[in-house]
Short mmCIF file of C-alpha atoms and ligand atoms in Angstrom, two decimals:
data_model
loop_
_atom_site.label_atom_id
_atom_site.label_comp_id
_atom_site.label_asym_id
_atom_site.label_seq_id
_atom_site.Cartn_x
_atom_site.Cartn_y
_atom_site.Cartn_z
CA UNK A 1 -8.77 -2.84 -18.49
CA UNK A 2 -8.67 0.55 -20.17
CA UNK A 3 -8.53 3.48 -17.99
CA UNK A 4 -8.41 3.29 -14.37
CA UNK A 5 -8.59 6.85 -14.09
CA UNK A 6 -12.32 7.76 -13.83
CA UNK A 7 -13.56 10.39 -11.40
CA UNK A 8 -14.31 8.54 -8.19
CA UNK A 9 -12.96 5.20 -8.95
CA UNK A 10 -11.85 4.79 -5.35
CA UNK A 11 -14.47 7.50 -3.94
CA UNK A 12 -13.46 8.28 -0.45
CA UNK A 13 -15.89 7.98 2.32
CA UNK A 14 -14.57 11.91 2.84
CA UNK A 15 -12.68 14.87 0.98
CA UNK A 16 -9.16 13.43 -0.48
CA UNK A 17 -6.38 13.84 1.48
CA UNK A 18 -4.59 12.04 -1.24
CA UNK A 19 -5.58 11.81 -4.95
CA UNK A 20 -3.78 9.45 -7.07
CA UNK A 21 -4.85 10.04 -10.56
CA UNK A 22 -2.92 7.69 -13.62
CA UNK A 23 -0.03 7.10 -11.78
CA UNK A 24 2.42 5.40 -14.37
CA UNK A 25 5.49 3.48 -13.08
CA UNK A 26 7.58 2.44 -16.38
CA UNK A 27 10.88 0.89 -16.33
CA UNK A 28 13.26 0.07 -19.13
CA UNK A 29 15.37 -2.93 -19.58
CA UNK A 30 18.31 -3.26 -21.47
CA UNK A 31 17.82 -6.45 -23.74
CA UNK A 32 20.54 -9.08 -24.26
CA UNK A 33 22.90 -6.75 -22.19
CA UNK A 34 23.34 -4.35 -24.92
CA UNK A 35 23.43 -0.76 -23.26
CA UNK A 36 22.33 0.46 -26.75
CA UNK A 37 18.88 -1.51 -27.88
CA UNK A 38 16.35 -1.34 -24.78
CA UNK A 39 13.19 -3.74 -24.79
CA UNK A 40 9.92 -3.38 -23.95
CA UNK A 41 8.74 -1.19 -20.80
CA UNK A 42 8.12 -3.28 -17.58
CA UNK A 43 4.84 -1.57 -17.09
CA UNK A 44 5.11 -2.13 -12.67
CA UNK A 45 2.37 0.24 -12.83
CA UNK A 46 -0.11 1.16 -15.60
CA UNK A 47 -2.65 4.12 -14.97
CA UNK A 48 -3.59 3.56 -11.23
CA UNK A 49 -5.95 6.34 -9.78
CA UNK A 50 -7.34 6.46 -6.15
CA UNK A 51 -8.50 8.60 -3.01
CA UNK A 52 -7.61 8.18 0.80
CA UNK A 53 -9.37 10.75 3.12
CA UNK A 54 -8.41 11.86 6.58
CA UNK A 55 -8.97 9.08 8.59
CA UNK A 56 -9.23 6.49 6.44
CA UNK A 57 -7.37 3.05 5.43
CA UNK A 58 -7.58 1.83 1.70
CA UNK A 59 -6.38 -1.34 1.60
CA UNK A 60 -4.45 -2.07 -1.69
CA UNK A 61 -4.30 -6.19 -2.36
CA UNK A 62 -2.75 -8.47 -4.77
CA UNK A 63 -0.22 -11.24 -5.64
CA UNK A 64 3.31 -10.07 -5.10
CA UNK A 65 4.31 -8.14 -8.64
CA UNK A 66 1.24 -6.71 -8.94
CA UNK A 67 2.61 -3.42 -8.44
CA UNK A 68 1.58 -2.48 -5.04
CA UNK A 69 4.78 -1.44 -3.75
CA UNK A 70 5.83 0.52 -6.48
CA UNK A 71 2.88 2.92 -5.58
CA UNK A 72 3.55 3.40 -2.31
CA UNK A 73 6.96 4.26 -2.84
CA UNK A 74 5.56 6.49 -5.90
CA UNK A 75 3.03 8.45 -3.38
CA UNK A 76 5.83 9.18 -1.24
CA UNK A 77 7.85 10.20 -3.98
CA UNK A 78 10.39 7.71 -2.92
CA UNK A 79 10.79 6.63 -6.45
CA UNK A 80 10.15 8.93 -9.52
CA UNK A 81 6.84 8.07 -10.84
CA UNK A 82 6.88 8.18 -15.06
CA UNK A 83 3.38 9.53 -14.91
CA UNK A 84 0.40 10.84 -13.34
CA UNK A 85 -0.37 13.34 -10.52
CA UNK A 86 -0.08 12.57 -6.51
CA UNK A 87 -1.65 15.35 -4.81
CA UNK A 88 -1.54 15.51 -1.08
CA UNK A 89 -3.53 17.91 1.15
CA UNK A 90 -4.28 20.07 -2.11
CA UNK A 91 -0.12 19.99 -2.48
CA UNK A 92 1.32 18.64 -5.98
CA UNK A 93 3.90 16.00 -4.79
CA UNK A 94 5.71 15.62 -7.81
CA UNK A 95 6.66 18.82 -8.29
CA UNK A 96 7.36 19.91 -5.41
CA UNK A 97 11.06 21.69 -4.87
CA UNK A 98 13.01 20.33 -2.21
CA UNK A 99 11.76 22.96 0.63
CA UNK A 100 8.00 21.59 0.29
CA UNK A 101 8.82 17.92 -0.39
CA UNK A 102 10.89 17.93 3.23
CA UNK A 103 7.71 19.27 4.67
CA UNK A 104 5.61 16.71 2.95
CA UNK A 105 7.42 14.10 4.23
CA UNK A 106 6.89 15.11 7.60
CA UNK A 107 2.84 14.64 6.68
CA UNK A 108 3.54 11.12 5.10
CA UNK A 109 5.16 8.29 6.35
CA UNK A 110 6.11 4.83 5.89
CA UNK A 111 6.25 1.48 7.88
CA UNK A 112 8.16 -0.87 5.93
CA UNK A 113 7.66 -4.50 6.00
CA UNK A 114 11.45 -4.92 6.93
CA UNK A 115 11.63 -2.07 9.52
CA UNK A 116 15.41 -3.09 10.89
CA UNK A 117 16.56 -2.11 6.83
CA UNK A 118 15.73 1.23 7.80
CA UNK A 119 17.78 1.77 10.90
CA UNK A 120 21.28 2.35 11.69
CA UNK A 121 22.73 -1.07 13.49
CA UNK A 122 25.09 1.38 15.24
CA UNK A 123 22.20 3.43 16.35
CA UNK A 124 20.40 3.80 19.47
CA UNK A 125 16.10 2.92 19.24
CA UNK A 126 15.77 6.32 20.41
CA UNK A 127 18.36 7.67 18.42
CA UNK A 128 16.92 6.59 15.13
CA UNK A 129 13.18 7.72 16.81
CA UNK A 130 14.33 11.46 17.20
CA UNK A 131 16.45 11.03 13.99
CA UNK A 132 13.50 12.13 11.59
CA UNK A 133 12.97 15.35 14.18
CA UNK A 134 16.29 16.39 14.04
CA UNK A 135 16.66 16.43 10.08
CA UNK A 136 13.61 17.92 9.93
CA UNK A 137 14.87 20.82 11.95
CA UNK A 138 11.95 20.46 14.16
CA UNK A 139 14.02 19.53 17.33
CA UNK A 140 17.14 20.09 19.09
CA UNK A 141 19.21 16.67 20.20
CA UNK A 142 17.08 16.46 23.71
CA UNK A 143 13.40 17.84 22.33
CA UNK A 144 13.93 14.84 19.95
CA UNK A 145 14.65 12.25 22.78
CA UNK A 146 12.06 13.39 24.62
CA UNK A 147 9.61 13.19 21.69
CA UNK A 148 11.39 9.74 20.85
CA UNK A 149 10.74 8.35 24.14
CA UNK A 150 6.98 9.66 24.14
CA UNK A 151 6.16 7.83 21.05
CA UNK A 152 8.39 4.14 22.09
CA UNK A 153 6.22 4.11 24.89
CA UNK A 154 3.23 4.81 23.09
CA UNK A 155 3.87 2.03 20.92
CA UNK A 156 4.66 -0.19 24.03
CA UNK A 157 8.68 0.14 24.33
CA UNK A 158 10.03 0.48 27.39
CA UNK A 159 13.00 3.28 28.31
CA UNK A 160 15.65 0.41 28.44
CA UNK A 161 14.46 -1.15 24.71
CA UNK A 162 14.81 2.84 23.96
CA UNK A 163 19.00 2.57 24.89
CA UNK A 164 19.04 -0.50 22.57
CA UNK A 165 20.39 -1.06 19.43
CA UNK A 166 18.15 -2.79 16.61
CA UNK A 167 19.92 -6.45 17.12
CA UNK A 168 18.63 -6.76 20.80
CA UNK A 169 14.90 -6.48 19.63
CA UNK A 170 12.64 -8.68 18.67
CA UNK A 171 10.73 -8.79 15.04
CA UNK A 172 7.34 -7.54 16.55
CA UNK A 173 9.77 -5.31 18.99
CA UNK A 174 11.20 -4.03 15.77
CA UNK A 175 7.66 -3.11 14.03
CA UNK A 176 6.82 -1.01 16.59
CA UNK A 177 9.54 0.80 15.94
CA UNK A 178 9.30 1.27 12.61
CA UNK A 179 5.74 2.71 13.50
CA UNK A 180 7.24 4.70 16.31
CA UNK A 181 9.79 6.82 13.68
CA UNK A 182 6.92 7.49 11.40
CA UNK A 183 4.74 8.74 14.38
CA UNK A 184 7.31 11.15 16.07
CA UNK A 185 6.59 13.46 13.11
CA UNK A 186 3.16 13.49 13.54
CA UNK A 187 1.98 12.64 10.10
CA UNK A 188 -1.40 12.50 8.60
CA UNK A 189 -1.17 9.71 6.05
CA UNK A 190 1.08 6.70 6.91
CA UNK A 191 1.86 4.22 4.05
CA UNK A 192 1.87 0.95 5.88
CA UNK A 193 4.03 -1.41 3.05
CA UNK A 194 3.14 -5.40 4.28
CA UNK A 195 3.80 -4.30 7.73
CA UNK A 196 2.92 -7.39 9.69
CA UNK A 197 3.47 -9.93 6.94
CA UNK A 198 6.80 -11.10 8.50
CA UNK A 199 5.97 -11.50 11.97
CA UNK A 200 4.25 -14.31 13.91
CA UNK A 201 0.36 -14.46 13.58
CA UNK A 202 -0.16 -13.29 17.51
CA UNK A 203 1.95 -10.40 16.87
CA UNK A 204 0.15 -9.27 13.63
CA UNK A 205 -2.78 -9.00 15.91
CA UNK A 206 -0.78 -6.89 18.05
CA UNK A 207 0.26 -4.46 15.61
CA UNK A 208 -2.51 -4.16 13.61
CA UNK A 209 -4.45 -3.54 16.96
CA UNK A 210 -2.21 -0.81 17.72
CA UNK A 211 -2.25 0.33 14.21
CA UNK A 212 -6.42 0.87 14.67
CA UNK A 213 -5.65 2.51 18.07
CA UNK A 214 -3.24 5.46 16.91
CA UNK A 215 -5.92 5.86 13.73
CA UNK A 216 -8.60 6.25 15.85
CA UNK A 217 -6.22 8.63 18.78
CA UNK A 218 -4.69 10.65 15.75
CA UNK A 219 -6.71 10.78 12.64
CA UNK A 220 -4.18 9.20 10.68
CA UNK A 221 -5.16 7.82 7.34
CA UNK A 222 -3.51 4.74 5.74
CA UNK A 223 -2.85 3.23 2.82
CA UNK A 224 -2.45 -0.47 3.86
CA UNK A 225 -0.31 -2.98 1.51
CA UNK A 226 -1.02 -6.30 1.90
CA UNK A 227 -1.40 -9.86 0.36
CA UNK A 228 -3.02 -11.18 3.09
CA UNK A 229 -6.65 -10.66 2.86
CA UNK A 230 -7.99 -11.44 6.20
CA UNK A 231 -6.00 -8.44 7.35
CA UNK A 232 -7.05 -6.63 4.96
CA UNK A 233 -10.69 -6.94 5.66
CA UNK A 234 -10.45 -6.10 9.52
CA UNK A 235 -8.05 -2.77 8.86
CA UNK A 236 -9.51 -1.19 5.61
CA UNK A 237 -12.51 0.89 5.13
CA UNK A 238 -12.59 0.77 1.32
CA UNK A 239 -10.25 -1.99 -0.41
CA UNK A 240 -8.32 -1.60 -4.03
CA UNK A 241 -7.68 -4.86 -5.84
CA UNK A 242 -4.17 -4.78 -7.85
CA UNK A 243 -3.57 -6.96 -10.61
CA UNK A 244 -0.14 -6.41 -13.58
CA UNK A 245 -0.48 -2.58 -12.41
CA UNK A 246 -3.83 -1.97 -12.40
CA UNK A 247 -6.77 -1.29 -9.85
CA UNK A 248 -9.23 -4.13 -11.48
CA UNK A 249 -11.77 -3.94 -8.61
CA UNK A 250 -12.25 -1.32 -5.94
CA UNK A 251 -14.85 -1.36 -2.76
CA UNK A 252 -16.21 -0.91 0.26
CA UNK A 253 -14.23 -3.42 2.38
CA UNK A 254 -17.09 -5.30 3.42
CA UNK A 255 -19.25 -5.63 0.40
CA UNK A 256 -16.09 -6.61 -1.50
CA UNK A 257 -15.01 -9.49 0.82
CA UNK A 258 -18.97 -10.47 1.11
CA UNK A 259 -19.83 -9.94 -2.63
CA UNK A 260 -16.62 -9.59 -5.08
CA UNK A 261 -17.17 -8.68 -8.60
CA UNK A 262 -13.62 -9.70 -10.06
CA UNK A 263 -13.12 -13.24 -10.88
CA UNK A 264 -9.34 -12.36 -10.06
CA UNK A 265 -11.03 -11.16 -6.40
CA UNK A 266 -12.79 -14.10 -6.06
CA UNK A 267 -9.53 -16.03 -6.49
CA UNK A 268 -8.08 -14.30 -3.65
CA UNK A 269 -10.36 -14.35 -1.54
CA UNK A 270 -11.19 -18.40 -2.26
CA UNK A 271 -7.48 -18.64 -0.41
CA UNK A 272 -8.86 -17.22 2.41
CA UNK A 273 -9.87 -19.59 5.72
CA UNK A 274 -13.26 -19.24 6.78
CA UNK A 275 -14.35 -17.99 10.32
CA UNK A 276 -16.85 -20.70 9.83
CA UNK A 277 -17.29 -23.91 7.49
CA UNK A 278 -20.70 -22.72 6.37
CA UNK A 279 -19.19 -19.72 4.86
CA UNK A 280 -16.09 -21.61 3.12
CA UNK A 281 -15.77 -20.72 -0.28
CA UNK A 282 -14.94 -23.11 -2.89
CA UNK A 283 -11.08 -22.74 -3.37
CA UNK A 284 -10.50 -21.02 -7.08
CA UNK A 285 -6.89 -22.35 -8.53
CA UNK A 286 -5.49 -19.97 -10.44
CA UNK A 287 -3.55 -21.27 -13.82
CA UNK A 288 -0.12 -20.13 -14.21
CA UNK A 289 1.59 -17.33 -12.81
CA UNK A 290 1.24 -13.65 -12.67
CA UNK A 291 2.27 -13.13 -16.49
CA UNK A 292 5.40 -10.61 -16.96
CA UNK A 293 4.58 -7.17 -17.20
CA UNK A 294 6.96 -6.17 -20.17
CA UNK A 295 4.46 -8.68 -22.70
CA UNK A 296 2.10 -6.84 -25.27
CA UNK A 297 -1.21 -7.07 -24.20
CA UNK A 298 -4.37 -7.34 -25.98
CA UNK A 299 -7.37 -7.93 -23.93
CA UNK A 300 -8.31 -8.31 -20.54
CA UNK A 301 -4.77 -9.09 -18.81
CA UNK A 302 -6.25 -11.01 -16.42
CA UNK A 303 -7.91 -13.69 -19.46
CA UNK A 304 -4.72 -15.92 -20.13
CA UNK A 305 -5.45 -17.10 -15.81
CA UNK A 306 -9.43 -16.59 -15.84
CA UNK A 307 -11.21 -19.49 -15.16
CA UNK A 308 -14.50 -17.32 -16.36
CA UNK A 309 -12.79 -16.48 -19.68
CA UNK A 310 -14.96 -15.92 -23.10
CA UNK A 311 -14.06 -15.44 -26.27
CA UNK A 312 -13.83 -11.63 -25.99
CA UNK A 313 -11.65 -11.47 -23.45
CA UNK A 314 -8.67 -12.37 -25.53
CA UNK A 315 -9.76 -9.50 -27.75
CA UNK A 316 -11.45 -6.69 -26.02
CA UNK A 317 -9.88 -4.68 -22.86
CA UNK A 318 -12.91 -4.33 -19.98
CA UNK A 319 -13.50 -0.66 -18.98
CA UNK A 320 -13.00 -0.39 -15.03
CA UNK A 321 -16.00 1.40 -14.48
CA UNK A 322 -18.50 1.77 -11.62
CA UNK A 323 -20.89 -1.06 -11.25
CA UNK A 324 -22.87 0.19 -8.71
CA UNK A 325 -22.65 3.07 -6.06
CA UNK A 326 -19.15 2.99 -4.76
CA UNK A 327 -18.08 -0.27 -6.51
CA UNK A 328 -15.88 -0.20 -9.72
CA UNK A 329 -14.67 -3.50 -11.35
CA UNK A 330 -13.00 -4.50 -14.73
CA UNK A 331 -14.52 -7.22 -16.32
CA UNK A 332 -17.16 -7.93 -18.63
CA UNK A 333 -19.19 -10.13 -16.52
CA UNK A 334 -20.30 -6.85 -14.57
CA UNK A 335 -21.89 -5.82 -18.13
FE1 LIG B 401 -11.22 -10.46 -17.77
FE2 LIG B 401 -13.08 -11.79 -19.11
FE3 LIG B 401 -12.17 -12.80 -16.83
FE4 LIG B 401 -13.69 -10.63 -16.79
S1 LIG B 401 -14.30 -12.68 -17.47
S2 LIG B 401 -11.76 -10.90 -15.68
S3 LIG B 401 -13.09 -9.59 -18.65
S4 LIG B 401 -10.98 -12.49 -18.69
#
């Protein structure tokens, strides 16, 4: 798939709030438990490059080790990234000291998919609300509660949930917590990590509608994980398809869902239910799984599952290049 780094590969429908350009995620493993030979790199993520602008969602899809997760956490600086450049409003995030990262972080957030991981069990709601305020600097003990109870009942929590600790709440109650903390800072990007994906389908609905509604009140931008397409469609404005670490396909959300150019798109979306039978698509079976990331490749990556394999595939990486105005893919069919 060759470089995923070209200029504009995820062009933003505005200027970049955040660039992503070859981020590199390597990791080493120790083979046969020896602490002195090391094997090949797990390559989690392998030269990924993209834009989000101010008010914005890019959707970022793909089977689970696809490497989706590891750049979020890498835009946030979370985890150490082994390569590449994440610049955020113009600021270089990996090298910033420790003064401008803490101010960065105010700017960009996360929702995690298991938001009661992140908060203290001993902890009041409001409590761990104000808590990112406090470290921050940015409030004393009752500015933060007051800011903390201004953003649980924007995110529809009442004062009493705000007195409760993180057992008494629901899963959905929960999420809106987790969106809550990363909203009392008043951030401009938010990295929303499969933020829905363990809660009932009517409360998905919920959240992602409240999601749109503080995008559209606030500006925010997001970069939206997800496996689950459908989602995907109705929150994103452009959508990035991962596959072993690598953007293979990105797009407008709608012509990508209407017209995909990546037989491993087309896969995912064949999973998909249909609003209607007539627009069913005929279900694509991928063989095997996802194949481990530490293997020598040679190729397209995606060739040992395509069911539109040729010869060449097994020999030749695809460029990911732009296919037409806004649309970049990997593959040689696009030739
Ligand atoms: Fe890769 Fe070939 Fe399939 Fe395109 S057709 S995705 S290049 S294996």
């Amino acid at each position: 798939m060759g470089s995923a780094t070209a200029p504009g590969a995820t062009a933003t429908t505005g200027p970049a709030l955040l660039e992503v350009t070859d981020l590199v995620k390597h990791y080493r493993i120790r083979s046969g438990g020896s602490m002195a030979h090391s094997g090949p790199p797990l390559r989690a993520v392998d030269g990924v490059s993209f834009r989000v602008a101010a008010g914005e969602t890019l959707g970022l899809v793909g089977e689970s080790g696809g490497g989706k997760t590891t750049v979020g956490l890498s835009v946030l600086r979370l985890i150490r990234p082994s390569g590449g450049s994440v610049t955020f409003e113009g600021r270089d995030v990996l090298a910033a000291g420790r003064t401008e990262m803490k101010a960065l972080r105010q700017r960009m957030q996360i929702v995690f998919q298991d938001p009661i991981g992140a908060l203290d069990p001993r902890k009041s709601i409001g409590d761990s609300v104000g808590e990112g305020l406090r470290i921050q600097g940015l409030a004393s003990r009752a500015q933060s509660h007051q800011r903390a109870a201004e953003v649980l009942d924007r995110v529809g929590l009442t004062a009493a949930q705000s007195r409760s600790l993180p057992h008494e709440l629901s899963g959905g109650q929960l999420q809106r917590v987790g969106i809550a903390r990363a909203l009392a800072l008043d951030p401009r990007l938010v990295v929303c990590d499969e933020p829905v994906s363990a809660l009932d389908v009517s409360i998905q609905a919920q959240i992602i509608n409240l999601l749109l509604d503080l995008q559209a009140e606030r500006g925010l931008a997001y970069l939206f994980i997800a496996h689950d397409l459908a989602l995907v469609r109705h929150i994103s404005d452009r959508v990035a398809v991962m596959y072993l670490g690598r953007i293979v396909e990105s797009a407008p959300a709608g012509e990508l869902f209407d017209n995909p150019a990546h037989p491993y798109t087309r896969a995912l979306l064949s999973a998909v239910p249909a609003d209607h039978p007539a627009a069913a698509r005929q279900r694509i079976v991928l063989r095997g799984e996802i194949p481990s990331a530490t293997a020598p490749q040679r190729g397209c990556p995606f060739a040992p599952r395509c069911p539109d394999a040729m010869a060449k595939c097994s020999e030749e990486t695809p460029e990911f290049k732009e296919i037409a105005p806004g649309r970049w893919a990997a593959c040689f069919l696009n030739d």
